[in-house]
PDB file of C-alpha atoms in Angstrom:
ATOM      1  CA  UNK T 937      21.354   8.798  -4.447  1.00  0.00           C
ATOM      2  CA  UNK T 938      23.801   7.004  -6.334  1.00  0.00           C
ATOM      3  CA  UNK T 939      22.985   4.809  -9.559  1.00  0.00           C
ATOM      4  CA  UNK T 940      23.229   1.635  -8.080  1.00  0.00           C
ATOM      5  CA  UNK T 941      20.792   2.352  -5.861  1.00  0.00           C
ATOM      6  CA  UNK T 942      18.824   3.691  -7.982  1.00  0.00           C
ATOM      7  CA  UNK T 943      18.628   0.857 -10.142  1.00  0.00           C
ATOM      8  CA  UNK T 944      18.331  -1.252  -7.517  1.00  0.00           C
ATOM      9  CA  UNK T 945      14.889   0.247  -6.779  1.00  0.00           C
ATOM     10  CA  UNK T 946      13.858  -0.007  -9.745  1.00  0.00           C
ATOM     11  CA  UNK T 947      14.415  -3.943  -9.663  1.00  0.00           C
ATOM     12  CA  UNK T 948      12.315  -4.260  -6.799  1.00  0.00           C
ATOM     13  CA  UNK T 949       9.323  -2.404  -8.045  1.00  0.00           C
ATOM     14  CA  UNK T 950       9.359  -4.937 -11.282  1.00  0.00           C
ATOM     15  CA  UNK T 951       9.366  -7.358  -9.295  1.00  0.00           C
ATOM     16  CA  UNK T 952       6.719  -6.339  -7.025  1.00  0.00           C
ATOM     17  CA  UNK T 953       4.773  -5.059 -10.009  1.00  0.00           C
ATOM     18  CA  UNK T 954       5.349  -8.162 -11.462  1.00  0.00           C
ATOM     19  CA  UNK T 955       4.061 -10.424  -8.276  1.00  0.00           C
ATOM     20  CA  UNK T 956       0.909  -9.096  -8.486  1.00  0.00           C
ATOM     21  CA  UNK T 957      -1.985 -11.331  -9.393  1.00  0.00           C
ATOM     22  CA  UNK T 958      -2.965 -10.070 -13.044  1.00  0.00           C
ATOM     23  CA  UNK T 959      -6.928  -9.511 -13.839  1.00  0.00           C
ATOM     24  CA  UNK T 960      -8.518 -12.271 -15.038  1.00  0.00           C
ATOM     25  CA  UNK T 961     -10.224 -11.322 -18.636  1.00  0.00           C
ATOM     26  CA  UNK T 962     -14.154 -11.352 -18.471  1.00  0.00           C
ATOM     27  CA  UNK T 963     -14.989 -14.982 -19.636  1.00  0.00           C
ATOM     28  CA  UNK T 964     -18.557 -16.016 -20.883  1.00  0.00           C
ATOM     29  CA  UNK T 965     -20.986 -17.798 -18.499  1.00  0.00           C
ATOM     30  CA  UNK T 966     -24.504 -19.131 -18.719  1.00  0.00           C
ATOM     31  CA  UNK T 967     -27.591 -17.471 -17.015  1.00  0.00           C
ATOM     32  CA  UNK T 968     -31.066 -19.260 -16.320  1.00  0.00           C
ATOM     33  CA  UNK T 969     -34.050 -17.464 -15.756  1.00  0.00           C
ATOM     34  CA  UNK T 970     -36.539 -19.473 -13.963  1.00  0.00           C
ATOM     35  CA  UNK T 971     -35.269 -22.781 -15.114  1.00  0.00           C
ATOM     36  CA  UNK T 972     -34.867 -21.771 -18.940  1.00  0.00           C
ATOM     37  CA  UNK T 973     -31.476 -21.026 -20.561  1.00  0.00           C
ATOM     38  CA  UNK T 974     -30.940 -17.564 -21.378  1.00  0.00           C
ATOM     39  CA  UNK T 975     -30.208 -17.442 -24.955  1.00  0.00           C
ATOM     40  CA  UNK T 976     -27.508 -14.230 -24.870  1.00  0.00           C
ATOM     41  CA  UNK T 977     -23.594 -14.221 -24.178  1.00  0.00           C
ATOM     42  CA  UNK T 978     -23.274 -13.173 -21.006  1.00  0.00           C
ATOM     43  CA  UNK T 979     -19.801 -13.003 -18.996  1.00  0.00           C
ATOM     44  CA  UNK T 980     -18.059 -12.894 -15.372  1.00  0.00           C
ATOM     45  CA  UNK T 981     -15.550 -10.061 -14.663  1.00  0.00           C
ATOM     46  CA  UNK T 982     -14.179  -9.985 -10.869  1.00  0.00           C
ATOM     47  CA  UNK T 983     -17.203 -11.890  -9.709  1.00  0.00           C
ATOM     48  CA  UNK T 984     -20.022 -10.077 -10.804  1.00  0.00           C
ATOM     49  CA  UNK T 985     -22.183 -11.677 -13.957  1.00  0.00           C
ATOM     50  CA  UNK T 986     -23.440  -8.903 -16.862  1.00  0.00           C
ATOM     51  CA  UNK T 987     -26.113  -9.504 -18.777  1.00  0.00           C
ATOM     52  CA  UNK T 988     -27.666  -7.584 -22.178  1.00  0.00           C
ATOM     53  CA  UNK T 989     -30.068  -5.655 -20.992  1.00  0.00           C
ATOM     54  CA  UNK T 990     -32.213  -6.433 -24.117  1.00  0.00           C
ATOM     55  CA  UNK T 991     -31.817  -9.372 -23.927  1.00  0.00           C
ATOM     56  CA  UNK T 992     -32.856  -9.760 -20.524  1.00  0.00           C
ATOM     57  CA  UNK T 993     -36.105  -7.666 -21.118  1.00  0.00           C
ATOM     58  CA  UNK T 994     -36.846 -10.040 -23.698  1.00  0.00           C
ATOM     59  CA  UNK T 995     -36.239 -13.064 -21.436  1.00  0.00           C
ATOM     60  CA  UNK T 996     -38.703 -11.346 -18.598  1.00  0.00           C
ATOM     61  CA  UNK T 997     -41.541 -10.163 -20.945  1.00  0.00           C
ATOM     62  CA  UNK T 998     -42.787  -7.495 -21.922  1.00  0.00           C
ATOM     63  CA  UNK T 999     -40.321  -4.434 -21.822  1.00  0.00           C
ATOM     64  CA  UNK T1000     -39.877  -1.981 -24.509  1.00  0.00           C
ATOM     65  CA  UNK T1001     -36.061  -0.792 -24.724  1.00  0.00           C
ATOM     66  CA  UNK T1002     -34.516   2.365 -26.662  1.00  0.00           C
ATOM     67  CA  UNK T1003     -31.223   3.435 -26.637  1.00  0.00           C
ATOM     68  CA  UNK T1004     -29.896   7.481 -26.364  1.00  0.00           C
ATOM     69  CA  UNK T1005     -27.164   7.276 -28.500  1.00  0.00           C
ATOM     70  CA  UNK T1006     -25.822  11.232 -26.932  1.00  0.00           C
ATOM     71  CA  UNK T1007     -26.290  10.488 -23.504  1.00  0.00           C
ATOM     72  CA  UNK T1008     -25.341   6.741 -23.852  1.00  0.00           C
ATOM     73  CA  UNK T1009     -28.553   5.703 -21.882  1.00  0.00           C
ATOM     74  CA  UNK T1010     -30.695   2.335 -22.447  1.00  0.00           C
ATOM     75  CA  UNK T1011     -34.188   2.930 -21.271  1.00  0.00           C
ATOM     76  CA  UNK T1012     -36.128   0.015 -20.392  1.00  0.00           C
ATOM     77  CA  UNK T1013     -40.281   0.372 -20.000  1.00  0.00           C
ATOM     78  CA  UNK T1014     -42.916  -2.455 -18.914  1.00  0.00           C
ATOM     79  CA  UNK T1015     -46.051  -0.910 -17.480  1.00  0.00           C
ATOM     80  CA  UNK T1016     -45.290   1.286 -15.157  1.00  0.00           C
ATOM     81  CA  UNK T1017     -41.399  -0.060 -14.434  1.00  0.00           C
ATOM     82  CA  UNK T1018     -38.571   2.296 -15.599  1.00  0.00           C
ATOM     83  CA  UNK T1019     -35.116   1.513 -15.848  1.00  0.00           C
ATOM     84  CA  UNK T1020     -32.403   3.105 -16.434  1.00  0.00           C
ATOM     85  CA  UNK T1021     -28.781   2.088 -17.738  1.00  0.00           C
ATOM     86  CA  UNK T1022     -26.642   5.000 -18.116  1.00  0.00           C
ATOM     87  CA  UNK T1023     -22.995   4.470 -19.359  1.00  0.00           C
ATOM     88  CA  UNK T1024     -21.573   7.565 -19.173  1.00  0.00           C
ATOM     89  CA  UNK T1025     -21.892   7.709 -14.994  1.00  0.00           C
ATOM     90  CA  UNK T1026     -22.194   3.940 -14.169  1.00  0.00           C
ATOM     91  CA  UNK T1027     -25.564   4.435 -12.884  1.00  0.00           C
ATOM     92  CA  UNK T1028     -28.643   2.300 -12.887  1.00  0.00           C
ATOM     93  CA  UNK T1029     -32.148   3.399 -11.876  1.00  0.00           C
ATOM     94  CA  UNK T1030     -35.297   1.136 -11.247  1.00  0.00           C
ATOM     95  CA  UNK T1031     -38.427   3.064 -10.618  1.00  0.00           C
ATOM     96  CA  UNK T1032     -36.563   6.147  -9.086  1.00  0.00           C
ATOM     97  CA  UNK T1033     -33.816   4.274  -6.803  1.00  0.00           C
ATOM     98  CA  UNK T1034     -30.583   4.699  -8.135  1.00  0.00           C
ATOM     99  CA  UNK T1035     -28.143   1.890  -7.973  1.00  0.00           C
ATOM    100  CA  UNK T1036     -24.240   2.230  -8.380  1.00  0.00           C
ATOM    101  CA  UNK T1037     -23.555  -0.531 -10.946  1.00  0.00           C
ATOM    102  CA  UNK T1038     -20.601  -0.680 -13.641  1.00  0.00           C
ATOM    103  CA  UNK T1039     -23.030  -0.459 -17.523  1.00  0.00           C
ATOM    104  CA  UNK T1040     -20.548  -1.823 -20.039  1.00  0.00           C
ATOM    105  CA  UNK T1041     -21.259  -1.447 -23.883  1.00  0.00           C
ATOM    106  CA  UNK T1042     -19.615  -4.509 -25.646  1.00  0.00           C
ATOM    107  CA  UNK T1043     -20.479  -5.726 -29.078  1.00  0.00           C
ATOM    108  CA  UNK T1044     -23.031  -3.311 -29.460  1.00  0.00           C
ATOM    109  CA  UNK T1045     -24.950  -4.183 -26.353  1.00  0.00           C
ATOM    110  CA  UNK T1046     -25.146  -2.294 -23.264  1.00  0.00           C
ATOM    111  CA  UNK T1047     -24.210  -4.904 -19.794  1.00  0.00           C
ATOM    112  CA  UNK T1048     -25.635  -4.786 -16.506  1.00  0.00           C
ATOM    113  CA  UNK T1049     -24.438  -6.608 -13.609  1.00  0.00           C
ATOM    114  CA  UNK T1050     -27.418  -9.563 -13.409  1.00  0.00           C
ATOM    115  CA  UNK T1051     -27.638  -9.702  -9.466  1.00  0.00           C
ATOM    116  CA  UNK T1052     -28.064  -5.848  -9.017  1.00  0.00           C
ATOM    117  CA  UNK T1053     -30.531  -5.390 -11.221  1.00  0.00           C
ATOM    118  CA  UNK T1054     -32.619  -8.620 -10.318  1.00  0.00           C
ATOM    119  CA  UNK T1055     -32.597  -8.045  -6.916  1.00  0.00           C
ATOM    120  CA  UNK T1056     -33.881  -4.411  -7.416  1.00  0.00           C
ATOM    121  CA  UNK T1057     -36.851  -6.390  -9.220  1.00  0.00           C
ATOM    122  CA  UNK T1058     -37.482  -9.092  -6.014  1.00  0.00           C
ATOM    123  CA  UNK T1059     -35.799 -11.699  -8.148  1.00  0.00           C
ATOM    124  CA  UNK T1060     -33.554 -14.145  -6.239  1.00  0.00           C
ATOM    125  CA  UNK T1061     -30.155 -14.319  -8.118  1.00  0.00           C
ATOM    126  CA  UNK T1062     -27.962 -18.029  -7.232  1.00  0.00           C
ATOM    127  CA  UNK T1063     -24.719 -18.758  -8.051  1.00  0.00           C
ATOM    128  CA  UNK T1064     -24.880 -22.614  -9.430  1.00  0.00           C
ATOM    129  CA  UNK T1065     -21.837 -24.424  -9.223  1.00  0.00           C
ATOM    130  CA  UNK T1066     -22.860 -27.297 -11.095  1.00  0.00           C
ATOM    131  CA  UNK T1067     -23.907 -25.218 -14.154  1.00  0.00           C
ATOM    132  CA  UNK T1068     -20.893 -22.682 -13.607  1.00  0.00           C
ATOM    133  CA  UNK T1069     -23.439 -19.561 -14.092  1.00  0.00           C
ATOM    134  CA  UNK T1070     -25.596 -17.596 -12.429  1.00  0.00           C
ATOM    135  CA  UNK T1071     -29.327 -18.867 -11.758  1.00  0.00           C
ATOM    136  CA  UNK T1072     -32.293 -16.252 -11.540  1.00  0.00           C
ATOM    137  CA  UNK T1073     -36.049 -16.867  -9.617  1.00  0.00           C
ATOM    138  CA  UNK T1074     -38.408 -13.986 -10.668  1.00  0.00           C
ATOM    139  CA  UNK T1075     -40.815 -12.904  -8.016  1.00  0.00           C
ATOM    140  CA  UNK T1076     -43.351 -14.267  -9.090  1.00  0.00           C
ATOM    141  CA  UNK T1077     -42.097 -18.015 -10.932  1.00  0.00           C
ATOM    142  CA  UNK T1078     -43.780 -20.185  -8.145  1.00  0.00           C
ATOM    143  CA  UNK T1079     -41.102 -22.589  -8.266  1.00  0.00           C
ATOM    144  CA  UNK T1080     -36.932 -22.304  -7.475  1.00  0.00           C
ATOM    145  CA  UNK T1081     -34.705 -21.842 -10.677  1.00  0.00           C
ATOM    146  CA  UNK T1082     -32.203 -24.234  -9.838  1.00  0.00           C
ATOM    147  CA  UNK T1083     -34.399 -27.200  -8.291  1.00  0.00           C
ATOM    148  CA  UNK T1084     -36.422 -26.649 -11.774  1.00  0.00           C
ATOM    149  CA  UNK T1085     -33.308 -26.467 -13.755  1.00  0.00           C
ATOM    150  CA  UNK T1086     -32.096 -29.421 -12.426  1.00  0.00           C
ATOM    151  CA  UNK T1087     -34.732 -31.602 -12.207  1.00  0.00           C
ATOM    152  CA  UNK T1088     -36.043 -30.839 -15.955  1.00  0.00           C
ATOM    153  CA  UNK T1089     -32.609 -31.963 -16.945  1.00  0.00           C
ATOM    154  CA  UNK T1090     -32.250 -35.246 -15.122  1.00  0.00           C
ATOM    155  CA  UNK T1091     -36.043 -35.993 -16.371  1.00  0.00           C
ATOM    156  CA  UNK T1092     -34.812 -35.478 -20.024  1.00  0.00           C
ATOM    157  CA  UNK T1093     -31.736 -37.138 -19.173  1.00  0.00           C
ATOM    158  CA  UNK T1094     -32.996 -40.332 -17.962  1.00  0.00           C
ATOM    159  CA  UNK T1095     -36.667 -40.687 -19.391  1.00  0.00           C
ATOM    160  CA  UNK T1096     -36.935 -38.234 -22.709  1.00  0.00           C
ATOM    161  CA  UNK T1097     -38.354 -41.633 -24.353  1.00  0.00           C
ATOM    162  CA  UNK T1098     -40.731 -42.478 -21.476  1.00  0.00           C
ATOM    163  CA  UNK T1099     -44.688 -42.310 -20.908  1.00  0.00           C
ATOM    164  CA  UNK T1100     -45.892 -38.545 -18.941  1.00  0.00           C
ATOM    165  CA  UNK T1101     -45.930 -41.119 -15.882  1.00  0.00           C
ATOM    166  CA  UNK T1102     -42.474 -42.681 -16.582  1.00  0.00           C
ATOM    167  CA  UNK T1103     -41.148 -38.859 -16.790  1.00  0.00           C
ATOM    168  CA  UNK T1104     -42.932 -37.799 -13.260  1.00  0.00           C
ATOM    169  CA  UNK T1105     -41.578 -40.809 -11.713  1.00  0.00           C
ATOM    170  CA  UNK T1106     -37.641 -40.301 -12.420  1.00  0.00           C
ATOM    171  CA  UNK T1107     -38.286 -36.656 -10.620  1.00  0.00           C
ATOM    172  CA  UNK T1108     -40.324 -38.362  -7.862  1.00  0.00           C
ATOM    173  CA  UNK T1109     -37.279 -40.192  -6.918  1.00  0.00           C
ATOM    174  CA  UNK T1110     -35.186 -37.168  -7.012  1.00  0.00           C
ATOM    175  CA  UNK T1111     -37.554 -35.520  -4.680  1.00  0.00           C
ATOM    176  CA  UNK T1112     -37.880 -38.763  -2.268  1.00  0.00           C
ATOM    177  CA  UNK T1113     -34.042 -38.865  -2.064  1.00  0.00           C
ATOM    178  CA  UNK T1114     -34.163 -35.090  -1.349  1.00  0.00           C
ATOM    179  CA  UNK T1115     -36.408 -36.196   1.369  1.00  0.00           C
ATOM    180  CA  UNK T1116     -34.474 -38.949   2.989  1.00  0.00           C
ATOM    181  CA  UNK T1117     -31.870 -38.823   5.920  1.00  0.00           C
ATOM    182  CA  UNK T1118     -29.339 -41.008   3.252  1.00  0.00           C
ATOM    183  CA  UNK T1119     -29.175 -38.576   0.487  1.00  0.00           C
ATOM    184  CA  UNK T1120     -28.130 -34.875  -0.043  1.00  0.00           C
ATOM    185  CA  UNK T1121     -31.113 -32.130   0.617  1.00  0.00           C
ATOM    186  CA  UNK T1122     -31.120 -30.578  -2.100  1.00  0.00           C
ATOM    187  CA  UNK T1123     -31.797 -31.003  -5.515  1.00  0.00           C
ATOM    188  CA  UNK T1124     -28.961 -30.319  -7.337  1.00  0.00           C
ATOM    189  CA  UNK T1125     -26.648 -32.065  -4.558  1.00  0.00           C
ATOM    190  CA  UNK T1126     -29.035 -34.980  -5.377  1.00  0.00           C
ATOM    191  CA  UNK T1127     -28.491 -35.360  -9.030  1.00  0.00           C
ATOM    192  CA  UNK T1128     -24.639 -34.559  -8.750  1.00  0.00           C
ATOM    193  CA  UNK T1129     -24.221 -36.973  -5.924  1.00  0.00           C
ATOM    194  CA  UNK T1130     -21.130 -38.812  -5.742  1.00  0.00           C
ATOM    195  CA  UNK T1131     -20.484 -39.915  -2.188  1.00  0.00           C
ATOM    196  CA  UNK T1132     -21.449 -43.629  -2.820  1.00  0.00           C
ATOM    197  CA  UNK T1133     -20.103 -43.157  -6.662  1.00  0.00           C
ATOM    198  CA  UNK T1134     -21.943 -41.244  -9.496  1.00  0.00           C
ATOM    199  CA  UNK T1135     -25.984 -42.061  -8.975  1.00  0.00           C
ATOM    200  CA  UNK T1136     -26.975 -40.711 -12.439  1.00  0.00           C
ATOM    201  CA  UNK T1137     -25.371 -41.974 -15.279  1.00  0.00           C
ATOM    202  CA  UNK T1138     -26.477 -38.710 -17.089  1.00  0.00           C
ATOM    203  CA  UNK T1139     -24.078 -37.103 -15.226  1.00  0.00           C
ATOM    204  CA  UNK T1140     -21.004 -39.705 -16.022  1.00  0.00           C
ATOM    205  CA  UNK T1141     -22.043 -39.332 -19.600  1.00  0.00           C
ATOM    206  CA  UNK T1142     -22.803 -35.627 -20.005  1.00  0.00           C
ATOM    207  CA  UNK T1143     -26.099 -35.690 -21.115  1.00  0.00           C
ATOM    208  CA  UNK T1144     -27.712 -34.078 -18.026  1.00  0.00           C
ATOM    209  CA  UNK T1145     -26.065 -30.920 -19.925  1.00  0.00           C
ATOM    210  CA  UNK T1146     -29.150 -31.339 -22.555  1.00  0.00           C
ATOM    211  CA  UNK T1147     -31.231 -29.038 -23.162  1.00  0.00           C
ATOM    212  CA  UNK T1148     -34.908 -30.680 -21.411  1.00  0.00           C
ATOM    213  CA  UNK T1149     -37.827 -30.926 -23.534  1.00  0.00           C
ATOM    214  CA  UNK T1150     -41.079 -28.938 -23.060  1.00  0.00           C
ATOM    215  CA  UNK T1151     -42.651 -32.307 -21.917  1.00  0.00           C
ATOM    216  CA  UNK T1152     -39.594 -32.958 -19.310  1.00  0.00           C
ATOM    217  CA  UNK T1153     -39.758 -29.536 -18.118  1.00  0.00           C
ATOM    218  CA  UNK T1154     -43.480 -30.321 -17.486  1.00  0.00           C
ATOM    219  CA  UNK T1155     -43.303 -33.418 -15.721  1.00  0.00           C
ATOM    220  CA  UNK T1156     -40.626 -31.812 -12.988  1.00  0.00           C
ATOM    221  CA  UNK T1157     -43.469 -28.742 -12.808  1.00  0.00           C
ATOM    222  CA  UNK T1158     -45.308 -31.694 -11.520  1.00  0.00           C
ATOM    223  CA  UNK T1159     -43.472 -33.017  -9.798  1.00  0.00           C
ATOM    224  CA  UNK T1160     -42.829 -30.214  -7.542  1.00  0.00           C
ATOM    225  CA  UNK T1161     -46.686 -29.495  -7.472  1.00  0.00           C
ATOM    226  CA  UNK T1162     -47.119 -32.583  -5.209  1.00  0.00           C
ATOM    227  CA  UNK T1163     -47.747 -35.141  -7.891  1.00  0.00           C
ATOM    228  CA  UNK T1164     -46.646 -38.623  -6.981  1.00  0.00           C
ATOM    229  CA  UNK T1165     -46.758 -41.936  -9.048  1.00  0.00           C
ATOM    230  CA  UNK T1166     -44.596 -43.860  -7.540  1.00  0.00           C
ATOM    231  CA  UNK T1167     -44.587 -43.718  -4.054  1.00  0.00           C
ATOM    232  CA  UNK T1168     -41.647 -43.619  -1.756  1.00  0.00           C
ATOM    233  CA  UNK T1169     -38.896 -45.032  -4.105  1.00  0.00           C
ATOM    234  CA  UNK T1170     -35.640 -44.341  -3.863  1.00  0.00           C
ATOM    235  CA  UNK T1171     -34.110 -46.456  -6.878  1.00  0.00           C
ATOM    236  CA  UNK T1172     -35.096 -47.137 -10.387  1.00  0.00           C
ATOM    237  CA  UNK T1173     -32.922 -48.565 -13.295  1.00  0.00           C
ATOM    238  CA  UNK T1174     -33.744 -49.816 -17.058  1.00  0.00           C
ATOM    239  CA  UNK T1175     -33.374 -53.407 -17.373  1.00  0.00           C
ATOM    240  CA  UNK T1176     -32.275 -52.640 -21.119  1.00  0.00           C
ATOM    241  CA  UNK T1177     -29.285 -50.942 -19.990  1.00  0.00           C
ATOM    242  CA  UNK T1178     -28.451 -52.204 -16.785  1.00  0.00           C
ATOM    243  CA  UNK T1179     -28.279 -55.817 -14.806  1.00  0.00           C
ATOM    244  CA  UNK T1180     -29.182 -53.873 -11.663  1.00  0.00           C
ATOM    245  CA  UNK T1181     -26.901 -55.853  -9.432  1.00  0.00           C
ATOM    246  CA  UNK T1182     -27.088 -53.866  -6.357  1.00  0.00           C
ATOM    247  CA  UNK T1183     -30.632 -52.656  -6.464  1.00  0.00           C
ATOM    248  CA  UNK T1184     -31.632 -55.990  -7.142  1.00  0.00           C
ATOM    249  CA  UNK T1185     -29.972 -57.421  -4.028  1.00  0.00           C
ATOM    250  CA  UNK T1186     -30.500 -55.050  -1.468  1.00  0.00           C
ATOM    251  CA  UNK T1187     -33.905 -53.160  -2.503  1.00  0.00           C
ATOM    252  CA  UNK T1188     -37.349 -54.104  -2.647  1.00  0.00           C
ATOM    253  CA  UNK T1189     -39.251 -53.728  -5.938  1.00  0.00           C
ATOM    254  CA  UNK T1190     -42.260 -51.876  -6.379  1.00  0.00           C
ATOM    255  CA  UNK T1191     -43.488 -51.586  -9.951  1.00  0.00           C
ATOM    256  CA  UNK T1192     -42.494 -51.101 -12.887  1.00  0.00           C
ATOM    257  CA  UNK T1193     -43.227 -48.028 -15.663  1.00  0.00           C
ATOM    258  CA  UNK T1194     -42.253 -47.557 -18.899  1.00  0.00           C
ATOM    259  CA  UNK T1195     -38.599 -48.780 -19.592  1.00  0.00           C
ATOM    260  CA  UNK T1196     -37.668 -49.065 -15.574  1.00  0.00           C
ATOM    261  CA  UNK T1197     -37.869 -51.071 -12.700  1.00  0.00           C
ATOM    262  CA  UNK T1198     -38.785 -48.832  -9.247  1.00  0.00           C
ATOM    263  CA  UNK T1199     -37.210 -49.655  -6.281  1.00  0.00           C
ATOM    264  CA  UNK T1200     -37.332 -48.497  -2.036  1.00  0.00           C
TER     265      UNK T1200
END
């Protein structure tokens, strides 16, 4: 084989080896468990979302966790649930079924991958585009992460400074849109809706991003119990922040509570 060729070779595998789509590092993400922010740095490597395990013990309740410092194992304990992390074989075990599941220690913290672990548990584990992160519904929460998680923040959002009714109203109108042939079905398509430009200003603005107040988080709990104050409206504005032009001229008014004018 002569050295040209040789070399030539070579030049072709660097180039190859050089083609090749490089791995993404793992980059943090947020995590919501049952419509609450999970207060822990959690992060995405090659599409799968790991959470602290302590962390999320602490975020479900009550769980004891120890860590085997020789055999590189987290334990985790509530009642009679056992789990298992072990480092050392990438194994995880949940009341006797094992689970093949990569346990990373970073920072001091042993990782899990969020979706196998939650699932072994009956949770439902979401991707949610609009919050970039990974959304979790426990067994037994009684409502859906993301429609909570969602609809606490555009509550906040648009009414933080209204009356309890004022608050349930704003999320009755997400829900009636939700409802209607005109709008997305869903409620985070509702709140990010653009097709007929942005209909939340909170979302223009950035402050559906805030974090929902206990009351806000309330009032949407309400709201997807059934309670209605407002009837079928589709439309509301506030008359201190907005003329209204187009709701004005092609709705009907119905009442008006707190700070804003309710439309169908």
């Amino acid at each position: 084989m002569s050295h040209h060729f040789r070399r030539s070779m070579l030049l072709i595998l660097l180039a190859a080896l050089l083609s090749l789509p490089a791995h993404a590092a793992p980059k943090s993400v947020p995590v919501q468990i049952n419509g609450i922010q999970f207060d822990a740095v959690c992060y995405l490597d090659r599409g799968v979302t790991y959470v602290p395990l302590r962390s999320l013990c602490l975020a479900l309740g009550d769980w004891d966790v120890q860590w085997d410092a020789v055999t590189q194992t987290a334990t985790a304990v509530s009642g009679e649930n056992r789990l298992f992390a072990a480092a050392l074989s990438d194994t995880i075990t949940i009341n006797s079924q094992q689970l093949a599941g990569q346990v990373m220690l970073k920072n001091g913290r042993t990782y899990v991958p969020l979706r196998i672990v939650m699932e072994a548990m009956g949770a439902k584990v979401e991707w949610d585009p609009y919050m970039g992160g990974a959304a979790v519904t426990t067994a037994d929460f009684p409502y859906d992460a993301m429609d909570l998680y969602w609809l606490s923040h555009v509550i906040h959002a648009e009414s933080c400074a209204e009356p309890e009714k004022g608050q349930i109203a704003v999320g009755n109108v997400v829900l009636n849109r939700v409802n209607s042939k005109i709008f997305p079905n869903t409620i985070p398509d509702v709140v990010f809706d653009r097709k007929d430009a942005v209909q939340f200003e909170p979302v223009e603005n950035g402050s559906i991003y805030q974090t929902p107040s206990a009351q806000s988080i309330a009032c949407a709990k309400a709201a997807l119990d059934g309670k209605n104050v407002i009837g079928n409206a589709l439309y509301f504005y506030a008359p201190a922040l907005s003329k209204g032009v187009w709701i004005n001229a092609n709705c009907t008014y119905l009442q008006t509570i707190g700070g804003h004018r309710f439309y169908i």
